[in-house]
Coordinates of N, CA, C and O and ligand atoms in Angstrom, one line a residue:
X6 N -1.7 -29.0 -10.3 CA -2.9 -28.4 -9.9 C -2.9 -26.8 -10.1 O -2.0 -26.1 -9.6
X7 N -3.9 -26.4 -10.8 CA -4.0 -25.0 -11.1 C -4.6 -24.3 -10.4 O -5.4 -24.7 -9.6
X8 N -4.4 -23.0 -10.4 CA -5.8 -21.8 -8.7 C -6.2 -21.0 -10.0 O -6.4 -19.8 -9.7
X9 N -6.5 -21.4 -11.3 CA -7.8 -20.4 -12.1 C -8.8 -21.1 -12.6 O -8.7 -22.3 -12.8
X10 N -9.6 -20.7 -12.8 CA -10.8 -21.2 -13.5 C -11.6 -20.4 -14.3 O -11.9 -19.3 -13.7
X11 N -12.1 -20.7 -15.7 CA -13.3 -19.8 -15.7 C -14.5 -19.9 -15.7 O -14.9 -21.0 -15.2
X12 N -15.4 -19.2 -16.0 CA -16.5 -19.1 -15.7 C -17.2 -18.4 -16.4 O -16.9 -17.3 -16.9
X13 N -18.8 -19.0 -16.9 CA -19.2 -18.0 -17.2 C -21.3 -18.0 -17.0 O -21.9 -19.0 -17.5
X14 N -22.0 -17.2 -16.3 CA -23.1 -17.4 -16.0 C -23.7 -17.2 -17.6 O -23.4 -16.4 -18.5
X15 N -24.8 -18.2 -17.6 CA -25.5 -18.1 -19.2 C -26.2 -17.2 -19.2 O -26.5 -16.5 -18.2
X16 N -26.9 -17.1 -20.7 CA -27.8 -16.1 -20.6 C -29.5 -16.0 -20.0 O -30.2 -15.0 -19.8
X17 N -29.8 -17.4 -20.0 CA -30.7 -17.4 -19.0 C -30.8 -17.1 -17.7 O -31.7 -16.4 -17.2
X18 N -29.5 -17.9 -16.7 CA -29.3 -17.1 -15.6 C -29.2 -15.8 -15.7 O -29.9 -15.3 -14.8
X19 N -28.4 -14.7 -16.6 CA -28.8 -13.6 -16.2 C -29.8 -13.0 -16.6 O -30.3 -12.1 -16.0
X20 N -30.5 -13.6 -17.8 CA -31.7 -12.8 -18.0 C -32.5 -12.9 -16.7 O -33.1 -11.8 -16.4
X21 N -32.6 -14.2 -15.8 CA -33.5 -14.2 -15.0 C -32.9 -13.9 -13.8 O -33.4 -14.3 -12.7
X22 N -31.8 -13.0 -13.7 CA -31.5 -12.2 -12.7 C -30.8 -13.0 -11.0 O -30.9 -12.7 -9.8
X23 N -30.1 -13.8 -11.5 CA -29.2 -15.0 -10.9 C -27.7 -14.3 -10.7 O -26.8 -14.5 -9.8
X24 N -27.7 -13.2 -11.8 CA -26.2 -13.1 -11.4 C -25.3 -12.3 -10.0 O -24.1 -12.2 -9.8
X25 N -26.3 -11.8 -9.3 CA -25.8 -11.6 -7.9 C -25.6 -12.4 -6.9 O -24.7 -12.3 -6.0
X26 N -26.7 -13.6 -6.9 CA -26.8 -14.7 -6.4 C -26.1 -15.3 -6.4 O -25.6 -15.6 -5.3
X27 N -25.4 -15.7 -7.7 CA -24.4 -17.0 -8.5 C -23.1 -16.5 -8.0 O -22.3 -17.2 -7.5
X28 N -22.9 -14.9 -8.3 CA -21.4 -14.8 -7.6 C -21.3 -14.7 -6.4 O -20.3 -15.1 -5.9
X29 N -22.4 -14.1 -5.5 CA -22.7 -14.5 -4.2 C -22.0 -15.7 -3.7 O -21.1 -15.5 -2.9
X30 N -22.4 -16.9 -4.1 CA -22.3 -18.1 -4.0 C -20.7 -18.4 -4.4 O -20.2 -19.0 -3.5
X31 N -20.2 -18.3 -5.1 CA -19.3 -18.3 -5.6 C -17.8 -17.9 -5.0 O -16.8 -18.5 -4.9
X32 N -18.3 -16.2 -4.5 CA -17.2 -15.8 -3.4 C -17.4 -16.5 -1.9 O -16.4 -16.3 -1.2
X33 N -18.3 -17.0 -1.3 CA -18.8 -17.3 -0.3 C -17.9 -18.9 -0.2 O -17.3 -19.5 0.7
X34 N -18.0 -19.1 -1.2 CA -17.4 -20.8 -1.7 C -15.5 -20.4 -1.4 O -14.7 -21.3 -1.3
X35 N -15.1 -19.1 -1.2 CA -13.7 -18.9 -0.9 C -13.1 -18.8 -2.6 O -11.9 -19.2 -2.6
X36 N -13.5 -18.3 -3.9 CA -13.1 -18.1 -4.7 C -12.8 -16.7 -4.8 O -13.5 -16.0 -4.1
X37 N -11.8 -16.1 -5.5 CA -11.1 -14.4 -5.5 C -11.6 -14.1 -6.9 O -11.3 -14.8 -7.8
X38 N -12.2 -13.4 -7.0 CA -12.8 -12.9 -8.8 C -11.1 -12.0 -9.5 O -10.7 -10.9 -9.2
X39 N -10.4 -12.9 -10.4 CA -9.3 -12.1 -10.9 C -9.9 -11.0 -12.0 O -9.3 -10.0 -12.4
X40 N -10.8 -11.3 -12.4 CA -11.2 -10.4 -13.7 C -13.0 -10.6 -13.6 O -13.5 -11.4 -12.9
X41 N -13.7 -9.9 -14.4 CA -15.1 -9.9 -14.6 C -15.4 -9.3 -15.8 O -14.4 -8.9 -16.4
X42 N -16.6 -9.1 -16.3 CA -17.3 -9.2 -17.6 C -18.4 -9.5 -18.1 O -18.4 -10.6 -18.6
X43 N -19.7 -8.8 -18.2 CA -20.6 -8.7 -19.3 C -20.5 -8.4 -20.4 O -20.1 -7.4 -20.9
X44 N -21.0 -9.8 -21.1 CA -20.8 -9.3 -22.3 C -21.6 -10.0 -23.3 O -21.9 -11.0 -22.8
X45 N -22.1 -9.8 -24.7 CA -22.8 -10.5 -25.7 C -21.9 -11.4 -26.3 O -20.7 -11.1 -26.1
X46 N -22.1 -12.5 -27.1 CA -20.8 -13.0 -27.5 C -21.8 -13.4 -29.1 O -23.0 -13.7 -29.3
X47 N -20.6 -13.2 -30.2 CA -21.3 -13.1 -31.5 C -22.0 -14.8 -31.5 O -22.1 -15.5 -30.5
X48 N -22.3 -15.0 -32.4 CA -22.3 -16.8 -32.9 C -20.9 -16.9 -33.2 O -20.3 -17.7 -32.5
X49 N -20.2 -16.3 -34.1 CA -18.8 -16.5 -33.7 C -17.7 -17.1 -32.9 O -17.0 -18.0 -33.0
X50 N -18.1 -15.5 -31.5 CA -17.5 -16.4 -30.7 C -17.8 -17.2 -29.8 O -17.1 -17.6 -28.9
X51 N -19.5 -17.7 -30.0 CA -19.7 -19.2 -29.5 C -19.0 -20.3 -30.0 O -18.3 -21.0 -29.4
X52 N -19.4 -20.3 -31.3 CA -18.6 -21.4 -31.9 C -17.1 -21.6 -31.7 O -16.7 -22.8 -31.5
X53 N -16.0 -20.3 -31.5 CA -15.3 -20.2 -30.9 C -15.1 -21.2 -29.6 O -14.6 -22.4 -29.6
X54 N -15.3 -20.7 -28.9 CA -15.3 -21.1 -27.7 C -15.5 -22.7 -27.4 O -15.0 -23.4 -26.5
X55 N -16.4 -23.0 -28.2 CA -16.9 -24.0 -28.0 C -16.3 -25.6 -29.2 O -16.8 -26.7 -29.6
X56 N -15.4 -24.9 -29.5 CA -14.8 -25.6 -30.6 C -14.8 -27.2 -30.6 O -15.0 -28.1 -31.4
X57 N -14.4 -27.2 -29.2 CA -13.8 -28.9 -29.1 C -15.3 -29.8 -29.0 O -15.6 -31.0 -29.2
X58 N -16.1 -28.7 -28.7 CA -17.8 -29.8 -29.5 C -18.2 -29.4 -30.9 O -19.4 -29.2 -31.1
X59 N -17.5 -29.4 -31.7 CA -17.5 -28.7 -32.8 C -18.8 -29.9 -33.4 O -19.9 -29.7 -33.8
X60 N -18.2 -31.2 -33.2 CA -18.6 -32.4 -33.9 C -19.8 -33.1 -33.1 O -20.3 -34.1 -33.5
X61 N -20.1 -32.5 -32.0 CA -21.6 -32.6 -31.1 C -22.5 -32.5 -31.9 O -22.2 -31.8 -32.9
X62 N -23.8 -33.2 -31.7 CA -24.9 -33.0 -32.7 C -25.4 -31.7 -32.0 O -25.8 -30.8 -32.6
X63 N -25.3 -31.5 -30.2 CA -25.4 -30.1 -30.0 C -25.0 -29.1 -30.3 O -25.8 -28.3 -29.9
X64 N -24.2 -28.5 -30.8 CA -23.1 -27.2 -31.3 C -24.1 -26.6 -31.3 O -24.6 -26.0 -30.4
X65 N -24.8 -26.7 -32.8 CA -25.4 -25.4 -33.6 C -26.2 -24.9 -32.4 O -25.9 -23.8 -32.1
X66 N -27.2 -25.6 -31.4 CA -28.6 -25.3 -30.3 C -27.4 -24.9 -29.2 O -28.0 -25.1 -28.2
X67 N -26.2 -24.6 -28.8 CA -25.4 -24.7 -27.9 C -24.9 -23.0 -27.8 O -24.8 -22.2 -26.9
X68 N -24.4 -23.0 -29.6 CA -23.7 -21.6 -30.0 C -24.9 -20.8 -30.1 O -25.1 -19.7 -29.5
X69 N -25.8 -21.5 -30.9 CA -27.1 -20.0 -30.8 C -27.2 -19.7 -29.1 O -27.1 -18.6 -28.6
X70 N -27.4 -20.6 -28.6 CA -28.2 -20.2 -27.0 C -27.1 -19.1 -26.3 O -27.5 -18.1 -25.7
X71 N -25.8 -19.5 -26.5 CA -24.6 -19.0 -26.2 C -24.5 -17.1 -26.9 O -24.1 -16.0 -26.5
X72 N -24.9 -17.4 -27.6 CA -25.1 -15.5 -28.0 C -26.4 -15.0 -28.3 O -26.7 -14.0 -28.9
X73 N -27.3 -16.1 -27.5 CA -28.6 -15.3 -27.3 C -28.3 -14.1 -26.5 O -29.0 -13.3 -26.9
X74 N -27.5 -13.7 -25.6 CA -27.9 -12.6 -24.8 C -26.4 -12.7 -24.0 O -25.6 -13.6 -24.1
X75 N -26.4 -11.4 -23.1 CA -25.2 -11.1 -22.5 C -24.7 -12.6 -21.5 O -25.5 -13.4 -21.1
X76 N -23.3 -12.7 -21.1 CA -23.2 -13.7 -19.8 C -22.3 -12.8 -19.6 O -22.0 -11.8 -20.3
X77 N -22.0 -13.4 -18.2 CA -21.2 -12.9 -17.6 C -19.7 -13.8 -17.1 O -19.8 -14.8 -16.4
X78 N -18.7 -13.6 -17.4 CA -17.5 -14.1 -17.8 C -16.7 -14.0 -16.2 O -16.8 -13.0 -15.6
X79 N -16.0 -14.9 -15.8 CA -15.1 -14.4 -14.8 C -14.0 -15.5 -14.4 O -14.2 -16.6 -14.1
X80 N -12.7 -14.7 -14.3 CA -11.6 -15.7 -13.7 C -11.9 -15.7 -12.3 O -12.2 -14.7 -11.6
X81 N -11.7 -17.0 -12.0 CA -12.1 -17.3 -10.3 C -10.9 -17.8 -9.9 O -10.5 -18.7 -10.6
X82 N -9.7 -17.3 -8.8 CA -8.8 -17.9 -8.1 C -9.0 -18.8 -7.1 O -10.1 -18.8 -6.4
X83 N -7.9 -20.0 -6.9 CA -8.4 -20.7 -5.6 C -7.5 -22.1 -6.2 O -7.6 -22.7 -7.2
X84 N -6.8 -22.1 -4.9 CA -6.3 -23.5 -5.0 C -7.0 -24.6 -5.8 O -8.2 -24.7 -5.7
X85 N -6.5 -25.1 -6.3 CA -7.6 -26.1 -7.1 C -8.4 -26.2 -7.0 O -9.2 -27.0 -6.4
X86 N -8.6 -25.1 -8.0 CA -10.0 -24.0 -8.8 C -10.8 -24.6 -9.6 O -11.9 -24.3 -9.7
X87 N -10.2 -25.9 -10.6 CA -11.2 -26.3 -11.8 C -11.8 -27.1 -10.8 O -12.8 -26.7 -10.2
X88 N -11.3 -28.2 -10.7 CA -12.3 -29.2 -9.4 C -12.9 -28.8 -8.6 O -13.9 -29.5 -8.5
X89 N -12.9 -27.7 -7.6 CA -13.2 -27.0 -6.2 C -14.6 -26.4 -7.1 O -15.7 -26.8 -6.7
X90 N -14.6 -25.3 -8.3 CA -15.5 -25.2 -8.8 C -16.4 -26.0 -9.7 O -17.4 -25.3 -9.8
X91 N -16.6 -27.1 -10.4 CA -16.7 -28.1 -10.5 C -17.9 -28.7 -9.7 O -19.1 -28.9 -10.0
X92 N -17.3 -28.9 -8.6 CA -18.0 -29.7 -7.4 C -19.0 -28.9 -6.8 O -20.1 -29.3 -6.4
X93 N -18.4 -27.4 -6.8 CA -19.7 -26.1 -6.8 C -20.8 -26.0 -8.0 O -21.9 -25.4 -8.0
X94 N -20.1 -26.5 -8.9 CA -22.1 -26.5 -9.8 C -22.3 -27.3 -10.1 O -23.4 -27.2 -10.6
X95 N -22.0 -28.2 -10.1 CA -22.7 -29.6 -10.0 C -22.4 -30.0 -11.4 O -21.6 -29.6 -12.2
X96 N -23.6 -31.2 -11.5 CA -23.5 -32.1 -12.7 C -23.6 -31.4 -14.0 O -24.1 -30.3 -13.7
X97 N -23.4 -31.7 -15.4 CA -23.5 -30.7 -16.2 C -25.0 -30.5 -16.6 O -25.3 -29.4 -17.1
X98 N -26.3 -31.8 -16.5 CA -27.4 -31.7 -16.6 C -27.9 -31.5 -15.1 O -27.5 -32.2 -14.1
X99 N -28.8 -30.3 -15.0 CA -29.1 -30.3 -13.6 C -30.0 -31.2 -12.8 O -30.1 -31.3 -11.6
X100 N -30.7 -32.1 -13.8 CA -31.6 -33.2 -13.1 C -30.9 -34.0 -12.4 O -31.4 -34.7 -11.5
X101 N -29.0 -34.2 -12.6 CA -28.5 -35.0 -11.7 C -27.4 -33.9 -11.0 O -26.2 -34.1 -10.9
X102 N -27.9 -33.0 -10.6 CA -27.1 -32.2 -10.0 C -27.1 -32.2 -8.4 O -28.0 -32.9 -7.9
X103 N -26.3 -31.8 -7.5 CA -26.3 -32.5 -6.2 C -27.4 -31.2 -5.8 O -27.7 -30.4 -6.7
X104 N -27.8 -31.3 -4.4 CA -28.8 -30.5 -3.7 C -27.9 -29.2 -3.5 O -26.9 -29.5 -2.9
X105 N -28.0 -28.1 -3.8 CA -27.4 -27.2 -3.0 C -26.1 -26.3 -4.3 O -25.8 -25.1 -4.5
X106 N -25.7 -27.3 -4.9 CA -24.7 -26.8 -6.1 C -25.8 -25.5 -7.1 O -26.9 -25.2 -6.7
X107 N -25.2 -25.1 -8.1 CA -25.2 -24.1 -8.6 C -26.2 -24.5 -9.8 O -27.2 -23.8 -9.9
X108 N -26.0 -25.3 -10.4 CA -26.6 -25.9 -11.2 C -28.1 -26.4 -10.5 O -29.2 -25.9 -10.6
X109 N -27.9 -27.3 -10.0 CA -29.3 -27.1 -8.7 C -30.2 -26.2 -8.9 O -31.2 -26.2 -9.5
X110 N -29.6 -25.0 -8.0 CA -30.4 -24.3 -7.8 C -31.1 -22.9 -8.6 O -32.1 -22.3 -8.3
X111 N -29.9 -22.6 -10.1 CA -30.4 -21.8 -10.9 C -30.9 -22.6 -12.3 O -31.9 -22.1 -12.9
X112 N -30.4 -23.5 -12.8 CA -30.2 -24.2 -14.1 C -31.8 -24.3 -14.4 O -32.7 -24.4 -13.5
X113 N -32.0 -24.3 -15.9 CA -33.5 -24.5 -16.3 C -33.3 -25.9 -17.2 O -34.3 -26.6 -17.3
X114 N -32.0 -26.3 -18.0 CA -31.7 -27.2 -18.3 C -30.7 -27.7 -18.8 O -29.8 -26.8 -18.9
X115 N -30.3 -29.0 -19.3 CA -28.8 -29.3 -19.7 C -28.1 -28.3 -20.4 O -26.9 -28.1 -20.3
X116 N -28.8 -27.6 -21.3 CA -27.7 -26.3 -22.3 C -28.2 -25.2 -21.7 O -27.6 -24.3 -22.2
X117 N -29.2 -24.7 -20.8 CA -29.2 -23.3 -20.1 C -29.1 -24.0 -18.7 O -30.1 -24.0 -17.9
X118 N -27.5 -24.7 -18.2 CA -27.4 -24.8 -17.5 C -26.5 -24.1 -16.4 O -25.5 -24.4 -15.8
X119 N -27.1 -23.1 -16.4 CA -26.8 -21.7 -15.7 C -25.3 -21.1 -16.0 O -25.0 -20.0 -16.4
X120 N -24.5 -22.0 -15.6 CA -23.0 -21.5 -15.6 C -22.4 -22.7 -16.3 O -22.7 -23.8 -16.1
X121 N -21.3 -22.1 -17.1 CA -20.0 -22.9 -17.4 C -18.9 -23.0 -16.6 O -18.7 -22.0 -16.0
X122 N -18.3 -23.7 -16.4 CA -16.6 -24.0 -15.7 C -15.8 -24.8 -16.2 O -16.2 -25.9 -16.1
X123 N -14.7 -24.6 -16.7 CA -13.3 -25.0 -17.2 C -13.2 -26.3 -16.7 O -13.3 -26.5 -15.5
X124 N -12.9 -27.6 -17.6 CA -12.9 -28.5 -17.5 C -11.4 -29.3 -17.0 O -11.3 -30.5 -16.6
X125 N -10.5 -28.4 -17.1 CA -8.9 -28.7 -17.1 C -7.9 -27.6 -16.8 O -8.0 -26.4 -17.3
X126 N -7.0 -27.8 -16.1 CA -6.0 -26.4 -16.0 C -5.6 -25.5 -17.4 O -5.7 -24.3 -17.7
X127 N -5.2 -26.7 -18.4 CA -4.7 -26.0 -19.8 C -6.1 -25.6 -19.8 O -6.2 -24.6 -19.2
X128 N -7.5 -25.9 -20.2 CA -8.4 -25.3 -21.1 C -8.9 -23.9 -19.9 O -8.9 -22.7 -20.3
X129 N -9.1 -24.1 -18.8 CA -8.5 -23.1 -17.7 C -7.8 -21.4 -18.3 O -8.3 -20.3 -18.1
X130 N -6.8 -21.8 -18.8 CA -5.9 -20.9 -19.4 C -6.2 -20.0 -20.5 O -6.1 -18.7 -20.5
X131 N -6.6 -21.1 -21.7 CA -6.9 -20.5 -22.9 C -8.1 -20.2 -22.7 O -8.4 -19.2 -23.4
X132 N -9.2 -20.8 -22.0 CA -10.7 -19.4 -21.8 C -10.4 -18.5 -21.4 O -10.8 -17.5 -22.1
X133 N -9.5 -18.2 -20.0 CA -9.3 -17.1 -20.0 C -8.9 -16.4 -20.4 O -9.0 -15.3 -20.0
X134 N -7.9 -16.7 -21.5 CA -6.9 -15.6 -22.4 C -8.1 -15.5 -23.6 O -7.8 -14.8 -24.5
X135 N -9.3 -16.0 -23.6 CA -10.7 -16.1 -24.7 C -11.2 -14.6 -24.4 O -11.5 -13.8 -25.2
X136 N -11.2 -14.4 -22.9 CA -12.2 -13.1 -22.6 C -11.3 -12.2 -21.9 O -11.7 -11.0 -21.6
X137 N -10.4 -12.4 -21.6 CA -9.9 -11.0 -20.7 C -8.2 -11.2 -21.2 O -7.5 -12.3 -21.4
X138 N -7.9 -10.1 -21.4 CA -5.9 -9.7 -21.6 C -5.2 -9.5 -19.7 O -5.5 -9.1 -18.6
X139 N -4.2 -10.0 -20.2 CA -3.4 -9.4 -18.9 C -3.8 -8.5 -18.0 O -3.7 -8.6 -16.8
X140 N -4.4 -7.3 -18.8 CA -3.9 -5.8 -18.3 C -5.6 -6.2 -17.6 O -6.0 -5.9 -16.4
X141 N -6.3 -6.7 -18.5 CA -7.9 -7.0 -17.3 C -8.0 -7.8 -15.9 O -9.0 -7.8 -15.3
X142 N -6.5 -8.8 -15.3 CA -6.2 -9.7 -14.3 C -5.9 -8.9 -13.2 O -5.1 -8.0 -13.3
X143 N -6.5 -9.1 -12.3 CA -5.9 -8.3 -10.7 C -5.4 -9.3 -9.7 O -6.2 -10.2 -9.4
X144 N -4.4 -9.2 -9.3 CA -3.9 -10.0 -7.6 C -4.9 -9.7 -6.7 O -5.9 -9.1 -7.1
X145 N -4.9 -10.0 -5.5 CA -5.0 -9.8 -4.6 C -5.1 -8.4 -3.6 O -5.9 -7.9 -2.8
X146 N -3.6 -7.9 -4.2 CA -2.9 -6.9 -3.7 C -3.5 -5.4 -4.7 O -3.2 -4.2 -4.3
X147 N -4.2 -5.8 -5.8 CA -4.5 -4.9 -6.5 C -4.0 -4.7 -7.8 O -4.4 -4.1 -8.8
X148 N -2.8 -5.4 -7.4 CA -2.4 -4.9 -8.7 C -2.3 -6.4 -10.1 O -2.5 -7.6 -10.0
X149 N -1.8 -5.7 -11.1 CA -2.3 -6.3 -12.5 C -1.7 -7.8 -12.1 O -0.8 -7.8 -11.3
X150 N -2.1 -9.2 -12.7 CA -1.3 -10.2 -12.5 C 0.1 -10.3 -13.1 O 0.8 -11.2 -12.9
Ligands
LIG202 P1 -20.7 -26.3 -20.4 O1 -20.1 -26.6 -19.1 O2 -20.9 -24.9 -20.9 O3 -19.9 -27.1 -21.6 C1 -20.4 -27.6 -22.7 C2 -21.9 -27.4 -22.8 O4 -22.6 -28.2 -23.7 C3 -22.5 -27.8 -21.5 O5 -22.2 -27.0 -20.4 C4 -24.0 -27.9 -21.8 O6 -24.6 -26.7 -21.7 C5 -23.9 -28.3 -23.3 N1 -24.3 -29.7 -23.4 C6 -23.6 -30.8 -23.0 N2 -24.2 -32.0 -23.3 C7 -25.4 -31.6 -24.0 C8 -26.5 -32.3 -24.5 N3 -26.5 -33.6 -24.5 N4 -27.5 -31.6 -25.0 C9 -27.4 -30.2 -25.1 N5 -26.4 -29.5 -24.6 C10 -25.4 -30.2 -24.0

Protein backbone atom coordinates (compact mmCIF):
# COMPACT_ATOMS: atom_id res chain seq x y z
CA UNK A 1 0.00 0.00 0.00
CA UNK A 2 1.28 3.28 -1.17
CA UNK A 3 0.47 7.16 0.69
CA UNK A 4 1.05 8.99 -3.06
CA UNK A 5 -1.15 9.69 -5.67
CA UNK A 6 -1.51 11.88 -8.46
CA UNK A 7 -3.59 14.09 -9.71
CA UNK A 8 -4.54 16.20 -12.04
CA UNK A 9 -7.75 18.71 -12.44
CA UNK A 10 -8.65 18.98 -16.40
CA UNK A 11 -8.90 21.69 -18.32
CA UNK A 12 -12.41 22.17 -18.26
CA UNK A 13 -12.56 22.11 -14.58
CA UNK A 14 -10.19 24.77 -14.51
CA UNK A 15 -11.32 26.67 -17.22
CA UNK A 16 -14.64 26.67 -15.32
CA UNK A 17 -13.09 27.64 -12.19
CA UNK A 18 -13.39 24.29 -10.04
CA UNK A 19 -9.96 24.42 -8.99
CA UNK A 20 -10.32 25.94 -5.52
CA UNK A 21 -13.26 23.86 -4.96
CA UNK A 22 -11.60 20.50 -6.09
CA UNK A 23 -8.56 21.03 -3.79
CA UNK A 24 -10.81 22.22 -1.26
CA UNK A 25 -12.38 19.00 -1.33
CA UNK A 26 -9.47 17.19 -1.55
CA UNK A 27 -7.56 18.49 1.57
CA UNK A 28 -10.83 18.37 3.58
CA UNK A 29 -10.86 14.46 2.42
CA UNK A 30 -7.41 14.40 4.86
CA UNK A 31 -5.03 14.42 1.76
CA UNK A 32 -1.28 16.55 2.30
CA UNK A 33 -0.47 18.32 -1.23
CA UNK A 34 3.36 17.07 -1.57
CA UNK A 35 3.94 19.23 -4.72
CA UNK A 36 1.49 21.49 -7.02
CA UNK A 37 1.36 22.86 -10.59
CA UNK A 38 -0.28 24.64 -13.35
CA UNK A 39 0.52 23.94 -16.32
CA UNK A 40 -0.17 23.49 -20.29
CA UNK A 41 0.86 20.24 -21.47
CA UNK A 42 2.05 19.90 -25.23
CA UNK A 43 0.12 17.07 -27.37
CA UNK A 44 3.26 15.53 -26.67
CA UNK A 45 3.06 15.25 -23.37
CA UNK A 46 -0.45 14.08 -23.52
CA UNK A 47 0.26 11.38 -25.53
CA UNK A 48 3.04 10.89 -23.13
CA UNK A 49 1.27 10.48 -20.28
CA UNK A 50 -1.27 8.69 -21.59
CA UNK A 51 0.63 6.07 -23.30
CA UNK A 52 -0.77 2.85 -21.92
CA UNK A 53 -4.18 3.92 -23.97
CA UNK A 54 -2.10 4.42 -26.82
CA UNK A 55 -4.28 1.65 -28.59
CA UNK A 56 -7.84 3.22 -27.36
CA UNK A 57 -9.96 4.31 -30.16
CA UNK A 58 -9.96 7.35 -27.59
CA UNK A 59 -6.28 8.63 -27.49
CA UNK A 60 -6.23 11.08 -30.24
CA UNK A 61 -9.94 13.07 -28.57
CA UNK A 62 -8.22 12.25 -24.99
CA UNK A 63 -4.53 13.93 -25.82
CA UNK A 64 -6.04 16.81 -27.78
CA UNK A 65 -8.56 17.65 -24.79
CA UNK A 66 -5.51 17.03 -22.49
CA UNK A 67 -3.46 20.10 -23.94
CA UNK A 68 -6.37 22.06 -24.69
CA UNK A 69 -5.54 24.35 -21.78
CA UNK A 70 -3.68 24.54 -18.40
CA UNK A 71 -4.52 21.56 -15.51
CA UNK A 72 -3.46 21.52 -12.58
CA UNK A 73 -1.09 18.70 -11.45
CA UNK A 74 -0.57 17.46 -7.79
CA UNK A 75 1.01 14.83 -5.55
CA UNK A 76 -1.58 14.01 -2.81
CA UNK A 77 -0.13 12.12 0.48
CA UNK A 78 -2.18 9.75 2.55
CA UNK A 79 -2.27 6.34 3.59
CA UNK A 80 -3.60 4.55 0.85
CA UNK A 81 -3.81 7.34 -1.39
CA UNK A 82 -4.65 5.62 -4.86
CA UNK A 83 -7.85 3.96 -3.45
CA UNK A 84 -8.82 6.56 -0.66
CA UNK A 85 -8.67 8.99 -3.74
CA UNK A 86 -10.27 6.95 -6.13
CA UNK A 87 -13.27 6.44 -4.06
CA UNK A 88 -13.13 10.51 -3.76
CA UNK A 89 -13.90 10.96 -7.52
CA UNK A 90 -15.83 8.55 -8.30
CA UNK A 91 -16.54 6.54 -11.38
CA UNK A 92 -14.44 7.38 -14.32
CA UNK A 93 -17.82 8.40 -16.40
CA UNK A 94 -19.62 10.75 -14.16
CA UNK A 95 -23.17 9.51 -15.06
CA UNK A 96 -22.28 6.54 -12.79
CA UNK A 97 -20.53 8.53 -10.37
CA UNK A 98 -21.55 8.26 -6.61
CA UNK A 99 -23.52 11.48 -5.10
CA UNK A 100 -21.09 13.73 -3.56
CA UNK A 101 -17.62 12.42 -5.22
CA UNK A 102 -15.63 14.71 -7.33
CA UNK A 103 -16.58 13.62 -10.49
CA UNK A 104 -20.20 14.11 -9.46
CA UNK A 105 -20.08 17.20 -8.75
CA UNK A 106 -17.61 18.96 -11.28
CA UNK A 107 -17.31 16.47 -14.38
CA UNK A 108 -19.11 17.59 -17.72
CA UNK A 109 -18.24 14.19 -19.22
CA UNK A 110 -16.42 10.86 -19.51
CA UNK A 111 -13.08 12.63 -21.10
CA UNK A 112 -13.67 16.19 -19.35
CA UNK A 113 -14.06 14.19 -16.39
CA UNK A 114 -12.86 16.80 -14.17
CA UNK A 115 -9.84 15.12 -12.57
CA UNK A 116 -7.53 12.29 -13.09
CA UNK A 117 -6.08 9.88 -10.36
CA UNK A 118 -3.44 7.19 -10.44
CA UNK A 119 -4.64 3.91 -11.03
CA UNK A 120 -1.84 1.89 -9.06
CA UNK A 121 1.05 2.62 -6.57
CA UNK A 122 3.82 1.85 -9.44
CA UNK A 123 1.82 4.12 -12.10
CA UNK A 124 1.46 6.49 -8.80
CA UNK A 125 5.18 6.90 -8.98
CA UNK A 126 6.06 7.33 -12.50
CA UNK A 127 3.26 10.32 -12.86
CA UNK A 128 4.68 11.83 -10.40
CA UNK A 129 8.27 11.63 -11.45
CA UNK A 130 6.05 12.81 -15.18
CA UNK A 131 5.48 16.41 -13.52
CA UNK A 132 7.51 17.33 -10.57
CA UNK A 133 11.55 16.39 -9.67
CA UNK A 134 12.59 15.69 -6.17
CA UNK A 135 13.67 19.11 -5.39
CA UNK A 136 9.60 20.12 -6.20
CA UNK A 137 8.37 17.24 -3.19
CA UNK A 138 7.77 18.73 0.37
CA UNK A 139 7.31 16.63 3.81
CA UNK A 140 5.28 17.62 6.16
CA UNK A 141 7.95 19.25 8.08
CA UNK A 142 8.80 21.46 5.17
CA UNK A 143 11.34 20.22 4.07
CA UNK A 144 12.25 18.50 0.42
CA UNK A 145 11.17 14.65 0.43
P1 LIG B 1 -8.42 9.37 -16.55
O1 LIG B 1 -8.61 8.99 -15.13
O2 LIG B 1 -7.67 10.62 -16.83
O3 LIG B 1 -7.69 8.16 -17.31
C1 LIG B 1 -7.87 7.89 -18.68
C2 LIG B 1 -8.91 8.77 -19.29
O4 LIG B 1 -9.41 8.32 -20.52
C3 LIG B 1 -10.13 8.80 -18.40
O5 LIG B 1 -9.86 9.52 -17.22
C4 LIG B 1 -11.18 9.40 -19.32
O6 LIG B 1 -11.14 10.81 -19.34
C5 LIG B 1 -10.73 8.87 -20.66
N1 LIG B 1 -11.63 7.82 -21.11
C6 LIG B 1 -11.78 6.58 -20.58
N2 LIG B 1 -12.71 5.89 -21.27
C7 LIG B 1 -13.15 6.72 -22.25
C8 LIG B 1 -14.12 6.58 -23.28
N3 LIG B 1 -14.81 5.45 -23.43
N4 LIG B 1 -14.31 7.64 -24.08
C9 LIG B 1 -13.61 8.79 -23.92
N5 LIG B 1 -12.67 8.96 -22.97
C10 LIG B 1 -12.46 7.94 -22.14
Amino acid sequence: MGNITLTMIKPVAVKNGYTGKILEKITSAGFRIQALRMLRMSKADAEKFYEVHKERPFYGELTDFMSSGPVVAAILEKENAVEDYRKLIGATNPANAEEGTIRKMYATDIQANAVHGSDSDENAEIEASFFFSKKERYKQDGNLI
